[in-house]
PDB file of C-alpha atoms in Angstrom:
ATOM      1  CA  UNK A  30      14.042  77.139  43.999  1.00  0.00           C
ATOM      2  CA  UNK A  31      15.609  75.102  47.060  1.00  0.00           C
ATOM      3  CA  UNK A  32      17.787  78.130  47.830  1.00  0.00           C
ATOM      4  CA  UNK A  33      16.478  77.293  51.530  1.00  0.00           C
ATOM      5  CA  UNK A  34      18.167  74.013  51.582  1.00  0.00           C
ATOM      6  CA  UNK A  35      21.521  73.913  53.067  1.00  0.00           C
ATOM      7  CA  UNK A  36      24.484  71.252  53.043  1.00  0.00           C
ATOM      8  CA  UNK A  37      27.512  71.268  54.950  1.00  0.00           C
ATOM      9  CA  UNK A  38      31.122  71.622  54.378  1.00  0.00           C
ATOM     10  CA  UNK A  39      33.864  69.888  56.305  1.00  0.00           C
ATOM     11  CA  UNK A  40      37.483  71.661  56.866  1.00  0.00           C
ATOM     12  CA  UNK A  41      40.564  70.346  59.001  1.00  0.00           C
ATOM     13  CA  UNK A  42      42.532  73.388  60.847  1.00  0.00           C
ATOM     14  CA  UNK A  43      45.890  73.126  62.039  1.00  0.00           C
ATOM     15  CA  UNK A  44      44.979  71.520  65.218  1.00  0.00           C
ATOM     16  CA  UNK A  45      43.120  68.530  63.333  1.00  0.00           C
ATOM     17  CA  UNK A  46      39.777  69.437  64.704  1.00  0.00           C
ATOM     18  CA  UNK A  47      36.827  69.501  62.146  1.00  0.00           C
ATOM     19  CA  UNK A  48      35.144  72.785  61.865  1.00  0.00           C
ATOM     20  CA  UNK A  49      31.485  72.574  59.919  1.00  0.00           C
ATOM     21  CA  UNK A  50      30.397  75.417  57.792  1.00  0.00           C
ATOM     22  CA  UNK A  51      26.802  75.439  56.562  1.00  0.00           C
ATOM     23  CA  UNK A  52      25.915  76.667  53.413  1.00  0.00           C
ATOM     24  CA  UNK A  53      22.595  77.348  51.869  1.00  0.00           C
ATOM     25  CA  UNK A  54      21.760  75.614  47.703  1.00  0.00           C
ATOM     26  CA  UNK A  55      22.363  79.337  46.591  1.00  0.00           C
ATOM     27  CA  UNK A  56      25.465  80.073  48.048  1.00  0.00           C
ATOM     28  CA  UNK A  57      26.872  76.886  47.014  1.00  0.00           C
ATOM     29  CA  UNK A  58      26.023  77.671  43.658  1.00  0.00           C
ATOM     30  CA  UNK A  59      27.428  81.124  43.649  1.00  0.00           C
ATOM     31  CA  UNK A  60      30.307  79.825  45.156  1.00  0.00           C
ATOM     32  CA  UNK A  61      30.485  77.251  42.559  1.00  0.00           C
ATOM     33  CA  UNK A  62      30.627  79.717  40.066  1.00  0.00           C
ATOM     34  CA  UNK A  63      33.456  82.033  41.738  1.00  0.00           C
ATOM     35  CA  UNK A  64      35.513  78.502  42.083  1.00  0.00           C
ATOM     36  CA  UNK A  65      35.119  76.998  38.568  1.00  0.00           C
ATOM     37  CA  UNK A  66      35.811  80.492  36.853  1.00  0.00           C
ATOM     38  CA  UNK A  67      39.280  81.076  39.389  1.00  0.00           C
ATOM     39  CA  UNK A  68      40.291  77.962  38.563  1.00  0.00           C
ATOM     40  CA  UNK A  69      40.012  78.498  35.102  1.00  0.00           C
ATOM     41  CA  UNK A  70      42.277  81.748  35.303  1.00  0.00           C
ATOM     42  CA  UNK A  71      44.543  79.630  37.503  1.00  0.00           C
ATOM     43  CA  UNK A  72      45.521  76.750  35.392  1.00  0.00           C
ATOM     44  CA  UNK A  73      46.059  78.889  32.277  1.00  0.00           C
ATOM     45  CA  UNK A  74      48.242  81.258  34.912  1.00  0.00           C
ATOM     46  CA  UNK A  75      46.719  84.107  33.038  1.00  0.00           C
ATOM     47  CA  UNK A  76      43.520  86.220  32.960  1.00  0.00           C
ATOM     48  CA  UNK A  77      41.260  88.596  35.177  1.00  0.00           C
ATOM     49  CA  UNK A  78      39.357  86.710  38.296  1.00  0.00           C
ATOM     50  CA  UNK A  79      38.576  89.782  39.815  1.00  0.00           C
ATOM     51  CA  UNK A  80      35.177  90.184  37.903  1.00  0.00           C
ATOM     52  CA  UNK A  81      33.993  86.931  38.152  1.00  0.00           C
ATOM     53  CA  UNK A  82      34.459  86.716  41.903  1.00  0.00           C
ATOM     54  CA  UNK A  83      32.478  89.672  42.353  1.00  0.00           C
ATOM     55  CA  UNK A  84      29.695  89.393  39.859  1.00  0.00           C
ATOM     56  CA  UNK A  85      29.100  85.632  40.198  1.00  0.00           C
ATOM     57  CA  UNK A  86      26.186  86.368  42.718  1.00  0.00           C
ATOM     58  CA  UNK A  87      24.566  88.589  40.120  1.00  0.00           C
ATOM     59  CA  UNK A  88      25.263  86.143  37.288  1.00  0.00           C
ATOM     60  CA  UNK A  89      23.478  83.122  39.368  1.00  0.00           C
ATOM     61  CA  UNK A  90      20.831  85.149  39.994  1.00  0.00           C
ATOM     62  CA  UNK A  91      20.238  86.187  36.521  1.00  0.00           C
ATOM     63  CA  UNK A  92      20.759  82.956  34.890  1.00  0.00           C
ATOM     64  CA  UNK A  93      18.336  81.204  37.191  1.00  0.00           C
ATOM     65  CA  UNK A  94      15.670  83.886  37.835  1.00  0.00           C
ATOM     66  CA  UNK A  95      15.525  86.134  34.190  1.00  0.00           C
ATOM     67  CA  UNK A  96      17.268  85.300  31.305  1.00  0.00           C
ATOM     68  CA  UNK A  97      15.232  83.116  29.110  1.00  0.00           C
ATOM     69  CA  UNK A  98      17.322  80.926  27.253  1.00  0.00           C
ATOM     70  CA  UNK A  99      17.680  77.094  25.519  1.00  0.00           C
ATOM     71  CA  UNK A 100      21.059  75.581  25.537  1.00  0.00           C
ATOM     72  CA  UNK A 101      19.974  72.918  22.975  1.00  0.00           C
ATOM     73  CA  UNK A 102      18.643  75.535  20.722  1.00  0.00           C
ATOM     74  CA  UNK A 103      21.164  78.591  20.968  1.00  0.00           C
ATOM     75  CA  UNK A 104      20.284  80.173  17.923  1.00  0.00           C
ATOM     76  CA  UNK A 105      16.568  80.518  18.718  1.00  0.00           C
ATOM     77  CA  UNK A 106      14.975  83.837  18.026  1.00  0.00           C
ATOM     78  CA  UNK A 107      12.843  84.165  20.973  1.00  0.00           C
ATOM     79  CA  UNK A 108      16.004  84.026  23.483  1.00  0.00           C
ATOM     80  CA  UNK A 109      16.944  86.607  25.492  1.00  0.00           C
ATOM     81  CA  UNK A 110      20.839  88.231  24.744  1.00  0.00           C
ATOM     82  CA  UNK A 111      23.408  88.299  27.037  1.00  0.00           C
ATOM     83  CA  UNK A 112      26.440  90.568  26.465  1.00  0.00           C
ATOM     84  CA  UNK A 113      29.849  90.883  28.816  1.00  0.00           C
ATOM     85  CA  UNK A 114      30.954  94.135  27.934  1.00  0.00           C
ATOM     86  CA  UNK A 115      33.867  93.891  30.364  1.00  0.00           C
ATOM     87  CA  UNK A 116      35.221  90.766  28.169  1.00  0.00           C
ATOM     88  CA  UNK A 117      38.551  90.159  30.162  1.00  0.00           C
ATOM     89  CA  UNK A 118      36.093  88.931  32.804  1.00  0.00           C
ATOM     90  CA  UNK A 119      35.048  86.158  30.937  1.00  0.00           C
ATOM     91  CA  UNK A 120      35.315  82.927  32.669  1.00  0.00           C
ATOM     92  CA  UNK A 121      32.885  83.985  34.665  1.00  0.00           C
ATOM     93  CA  UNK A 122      30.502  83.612  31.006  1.00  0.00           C
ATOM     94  CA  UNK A 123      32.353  80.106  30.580  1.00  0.00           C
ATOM     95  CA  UNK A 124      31.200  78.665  33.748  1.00  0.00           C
ATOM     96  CA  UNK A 125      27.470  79.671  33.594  1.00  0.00           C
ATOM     97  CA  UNK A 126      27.462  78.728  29.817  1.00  0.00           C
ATOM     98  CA  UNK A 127      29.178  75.496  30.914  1.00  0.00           C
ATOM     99  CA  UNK A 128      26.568  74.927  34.126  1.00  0.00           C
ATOM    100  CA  UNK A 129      23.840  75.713  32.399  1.00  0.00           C
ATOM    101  CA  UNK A 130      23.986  73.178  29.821  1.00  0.00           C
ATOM    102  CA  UNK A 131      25.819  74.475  26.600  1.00  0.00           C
ATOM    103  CA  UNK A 132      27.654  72.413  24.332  1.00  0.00           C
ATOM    104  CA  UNK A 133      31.243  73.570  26.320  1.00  0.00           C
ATOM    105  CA  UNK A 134      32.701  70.692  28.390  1.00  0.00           C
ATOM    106  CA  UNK A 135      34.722  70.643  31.340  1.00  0.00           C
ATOM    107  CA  UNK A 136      37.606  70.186  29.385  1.00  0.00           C
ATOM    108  CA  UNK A 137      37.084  73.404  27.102  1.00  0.00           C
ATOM    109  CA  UNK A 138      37.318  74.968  30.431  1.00  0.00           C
ATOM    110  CA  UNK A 139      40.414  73.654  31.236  1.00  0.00           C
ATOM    111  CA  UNK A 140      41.690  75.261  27.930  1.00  0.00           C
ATOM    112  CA  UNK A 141      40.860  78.760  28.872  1.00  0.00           C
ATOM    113  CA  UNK A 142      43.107  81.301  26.457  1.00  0.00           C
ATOM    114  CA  UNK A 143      44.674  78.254  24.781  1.00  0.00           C
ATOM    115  CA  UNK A 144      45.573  78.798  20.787  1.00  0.00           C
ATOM    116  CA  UNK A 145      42.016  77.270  18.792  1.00  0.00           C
ATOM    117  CA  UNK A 146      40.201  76.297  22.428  1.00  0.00           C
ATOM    118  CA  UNK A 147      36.651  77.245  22.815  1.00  0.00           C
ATOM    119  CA  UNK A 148      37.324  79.077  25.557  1.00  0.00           C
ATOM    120  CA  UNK A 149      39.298  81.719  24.462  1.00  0.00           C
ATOM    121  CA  UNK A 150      41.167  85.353  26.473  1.00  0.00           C
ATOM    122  CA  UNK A 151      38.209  87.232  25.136  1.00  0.00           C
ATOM    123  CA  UNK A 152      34.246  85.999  24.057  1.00  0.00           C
ATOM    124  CA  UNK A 153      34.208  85.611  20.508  1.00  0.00           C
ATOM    125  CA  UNK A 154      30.730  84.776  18.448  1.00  0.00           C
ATOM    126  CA  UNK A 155      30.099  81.944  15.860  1.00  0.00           C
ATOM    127  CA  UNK A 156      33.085  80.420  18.137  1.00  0.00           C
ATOM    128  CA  UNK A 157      32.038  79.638  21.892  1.00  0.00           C
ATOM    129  CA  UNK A 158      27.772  78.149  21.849  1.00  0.00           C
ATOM    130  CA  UNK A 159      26.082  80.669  23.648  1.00  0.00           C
ATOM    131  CA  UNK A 160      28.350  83.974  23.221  1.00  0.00           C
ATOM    132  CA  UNK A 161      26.167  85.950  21.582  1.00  0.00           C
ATOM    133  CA  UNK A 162      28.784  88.719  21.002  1.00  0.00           C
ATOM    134  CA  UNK A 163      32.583  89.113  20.499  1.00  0.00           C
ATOM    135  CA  UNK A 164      34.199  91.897  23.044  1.00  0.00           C
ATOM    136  CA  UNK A 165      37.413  92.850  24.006  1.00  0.00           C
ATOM    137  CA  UNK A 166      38.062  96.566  23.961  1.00  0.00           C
ATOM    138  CA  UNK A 167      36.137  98.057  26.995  1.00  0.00           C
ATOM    139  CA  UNK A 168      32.648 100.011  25.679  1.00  0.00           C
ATOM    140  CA  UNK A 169      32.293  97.660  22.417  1.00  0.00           C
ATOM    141  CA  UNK A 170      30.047  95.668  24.324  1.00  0.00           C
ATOM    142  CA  UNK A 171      27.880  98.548  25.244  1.00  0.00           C
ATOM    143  CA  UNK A 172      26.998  99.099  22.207  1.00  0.00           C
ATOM    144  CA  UNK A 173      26.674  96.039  20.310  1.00  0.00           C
ATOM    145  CA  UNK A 174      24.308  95.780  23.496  1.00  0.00           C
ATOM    146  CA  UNK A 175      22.506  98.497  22.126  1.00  0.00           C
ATOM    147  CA  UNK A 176      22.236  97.905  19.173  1.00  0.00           C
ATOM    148  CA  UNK A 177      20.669  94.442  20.266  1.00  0.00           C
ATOM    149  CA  UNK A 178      18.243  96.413  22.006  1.00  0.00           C
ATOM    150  CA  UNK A 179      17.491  98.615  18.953  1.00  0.00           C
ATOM    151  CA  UNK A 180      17.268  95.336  16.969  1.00  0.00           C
ATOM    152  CA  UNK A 181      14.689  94.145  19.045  1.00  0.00           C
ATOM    153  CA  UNK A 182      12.471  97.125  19.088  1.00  0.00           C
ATOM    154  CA  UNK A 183      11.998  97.693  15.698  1.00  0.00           C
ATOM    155  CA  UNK A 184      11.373  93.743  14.886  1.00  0.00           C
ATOM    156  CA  UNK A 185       8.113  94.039  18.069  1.00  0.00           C
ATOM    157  CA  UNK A 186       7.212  97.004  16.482  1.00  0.00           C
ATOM    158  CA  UNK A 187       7.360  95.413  12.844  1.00  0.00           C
ATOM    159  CA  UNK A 188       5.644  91.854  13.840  1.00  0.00           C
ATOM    160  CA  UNK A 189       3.870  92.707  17.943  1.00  0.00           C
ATOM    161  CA  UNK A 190       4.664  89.909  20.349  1.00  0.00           C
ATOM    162  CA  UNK A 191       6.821  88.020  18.541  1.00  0.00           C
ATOM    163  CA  UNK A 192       9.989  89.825  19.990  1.00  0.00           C
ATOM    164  CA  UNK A 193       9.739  89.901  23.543  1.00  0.00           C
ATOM    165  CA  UNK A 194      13.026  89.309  24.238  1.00  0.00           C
ATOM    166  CA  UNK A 195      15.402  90.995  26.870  1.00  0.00           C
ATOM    167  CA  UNK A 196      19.308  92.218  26.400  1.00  0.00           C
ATOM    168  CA  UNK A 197      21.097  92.045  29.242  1.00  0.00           C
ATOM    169  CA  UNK A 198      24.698  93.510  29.573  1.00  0.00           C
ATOM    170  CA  UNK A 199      27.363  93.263  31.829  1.00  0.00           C
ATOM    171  CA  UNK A 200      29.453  96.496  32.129  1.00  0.00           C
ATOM    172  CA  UNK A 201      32.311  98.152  35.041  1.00  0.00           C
ATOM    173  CA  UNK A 202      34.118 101.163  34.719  1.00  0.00           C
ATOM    174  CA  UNK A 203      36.001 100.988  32.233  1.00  0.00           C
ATOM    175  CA  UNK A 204      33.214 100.543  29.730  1.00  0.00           C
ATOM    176  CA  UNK A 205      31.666 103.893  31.200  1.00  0.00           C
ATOM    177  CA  UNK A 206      35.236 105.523  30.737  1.00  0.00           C
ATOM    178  CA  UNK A 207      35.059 105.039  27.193  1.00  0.00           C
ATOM    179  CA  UNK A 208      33.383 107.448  24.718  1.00  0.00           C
ATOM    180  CA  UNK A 209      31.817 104.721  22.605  1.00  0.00           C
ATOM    181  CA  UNK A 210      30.199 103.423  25.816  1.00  0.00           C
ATOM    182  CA  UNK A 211      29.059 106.705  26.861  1.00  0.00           C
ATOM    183  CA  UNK A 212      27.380 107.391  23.286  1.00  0.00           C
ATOM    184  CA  UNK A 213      25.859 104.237  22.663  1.00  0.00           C
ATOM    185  CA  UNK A 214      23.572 104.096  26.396  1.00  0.00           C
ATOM    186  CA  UNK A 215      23.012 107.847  25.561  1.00  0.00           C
ATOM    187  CA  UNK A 216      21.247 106.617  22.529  1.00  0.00           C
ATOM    188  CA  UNK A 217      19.423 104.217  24.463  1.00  0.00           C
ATOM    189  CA  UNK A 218      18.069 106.154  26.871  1.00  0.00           C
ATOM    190  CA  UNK A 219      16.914 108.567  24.245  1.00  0.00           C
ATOM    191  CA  UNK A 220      15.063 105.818  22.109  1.00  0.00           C
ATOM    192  CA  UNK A 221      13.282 104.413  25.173  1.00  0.00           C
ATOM    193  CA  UNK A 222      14.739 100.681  24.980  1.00  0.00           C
ATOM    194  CA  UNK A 223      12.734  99.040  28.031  1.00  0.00           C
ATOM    195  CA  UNK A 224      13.918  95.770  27.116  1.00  0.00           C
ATOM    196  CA  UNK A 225      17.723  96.928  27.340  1.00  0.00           C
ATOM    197  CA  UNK A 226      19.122  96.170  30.921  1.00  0.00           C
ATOM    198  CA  UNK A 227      22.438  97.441  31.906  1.00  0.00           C
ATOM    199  CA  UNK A 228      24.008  95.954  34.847  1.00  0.00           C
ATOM    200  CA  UNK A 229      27.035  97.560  36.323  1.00  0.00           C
ATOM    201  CA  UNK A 230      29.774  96.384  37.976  1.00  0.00           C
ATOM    202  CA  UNK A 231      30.530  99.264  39.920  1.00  0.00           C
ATOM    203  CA  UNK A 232      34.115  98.434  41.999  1.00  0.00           C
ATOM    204  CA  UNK A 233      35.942 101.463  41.573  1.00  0.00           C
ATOM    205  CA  UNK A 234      39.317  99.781  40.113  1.00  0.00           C
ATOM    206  CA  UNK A 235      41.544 100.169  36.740  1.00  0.00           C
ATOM    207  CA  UNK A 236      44.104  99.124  35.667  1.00  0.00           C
ATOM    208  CA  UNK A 237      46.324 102.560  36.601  1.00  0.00           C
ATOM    209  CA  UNK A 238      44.409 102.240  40.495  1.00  0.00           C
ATOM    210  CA  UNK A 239      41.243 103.641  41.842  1.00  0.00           C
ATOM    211  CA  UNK A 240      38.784 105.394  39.358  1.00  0.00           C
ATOM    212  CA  UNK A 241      39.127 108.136  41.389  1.00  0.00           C
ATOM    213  CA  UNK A 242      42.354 109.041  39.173  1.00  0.00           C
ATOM    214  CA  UNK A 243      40.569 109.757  36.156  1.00  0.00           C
ATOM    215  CA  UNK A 244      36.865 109.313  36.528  1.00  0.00           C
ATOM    216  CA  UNK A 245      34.337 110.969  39.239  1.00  0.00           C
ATOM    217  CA  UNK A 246      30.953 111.142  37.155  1.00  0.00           C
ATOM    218  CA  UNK A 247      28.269 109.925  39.339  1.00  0.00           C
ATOM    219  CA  UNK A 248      26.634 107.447  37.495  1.00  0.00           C
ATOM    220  CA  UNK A 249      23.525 105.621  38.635  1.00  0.00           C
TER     221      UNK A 249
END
């Protein structure tokens, strides 16, 4: 809401001379985001930044604007779900859970894929306050998502208006490569699940290179 106010940043080149860059509340945030969840990756001197640079826009944007949530009360019923599908990403998960007032501390952050930390390689639930779903292998997520969103439609239909709650999930390509993945948003799209929002991360990489190698389905 005071995405219109700006602040300034202050960097020395080579030559001494100050050069001011202006920034606007929202990018500062985003950029925040991309720095807290790199530097996570960096001190442990393992993990994936890729993902979180690129989808921290879209994670600000959701965490302020849609998701519906209470960090005091993460077990409440009436909160909307959030799933990362593409779990290697996850620091980018850390630092909103952490910025957005979850019970995860600086610190945890700074033990990103230690043994026992909160913070650990890959989201894991009943572990880390606000992960609603363990993931790891690419696709799982897609379909624990839907089954969230299956979840949800038969309690609204069982008790009206008392489940109005939204699942959002995180996916990229390799989640679409995989067969589980594929299946399970088939089966949402053939039940109907409105309240199921899939939001891809669509940046044509793999591990082996560019999709292109092995996948060319043009999926919107």
């Amino acid at each position: 809401r005071e995405k219109n106010r700006t602040t300034r940043g202050i960097l020395n080149n080579n030559n001494n001379n100050n050069i001011v860059i202006i920034f606007t509340m929202e990018q500062l945030a985003i950029n925040t985001i991309r720095a807290l969840s790199a530097d996570m990756v960096q001190a442990a001197v393992s993990g994936h930044p890729g993902m979180p640079l690129g989808m921290a826009p879209a994670a600000y944007l959701l965490w302020k604007e849609f998701l519906n949530f209470d960090p005091a009360a993460p077990q409440w019923l009436g909160r909307d779900r959030f799933v990362l599908s593409n779990g290697h990403g996850c620091a980018l998960l850390y630092s909103m859970l952490h910025l957005t007032g979850y019970a995860l501390s600086l610190d945890d952050l700074k033990q990103f894929r230690q043994n026992e930390s909160l913070t650990p390689g890959h989201p894991e639930r009943d572990l880390t306050p606000g992960v609603e779903m363990t993931t790891g292998p690419l696709g799982q997520g897609v379909g624990n998502a839907v089954g969230l969103g299956i979840t949800q439609s038969h309690l609204n239909a069982r008790f009206p208006g008392l489940f109005e709650n939204y699942t959002y999930v995180f996916l990229g390509d390799g989640c679409l490569m995989e067969g589980v993945g594929q299946e399970a948003l088939s089966l949402g799209g053939h039940l109907g699940l409105g309240k199921l929002i899939a939001i891809y991360d669509d940046n044509k990489i793999s591990i082996d290179g560019s999709t292109d190698l092995a996948f060319s389905e043009n999926v919107r």
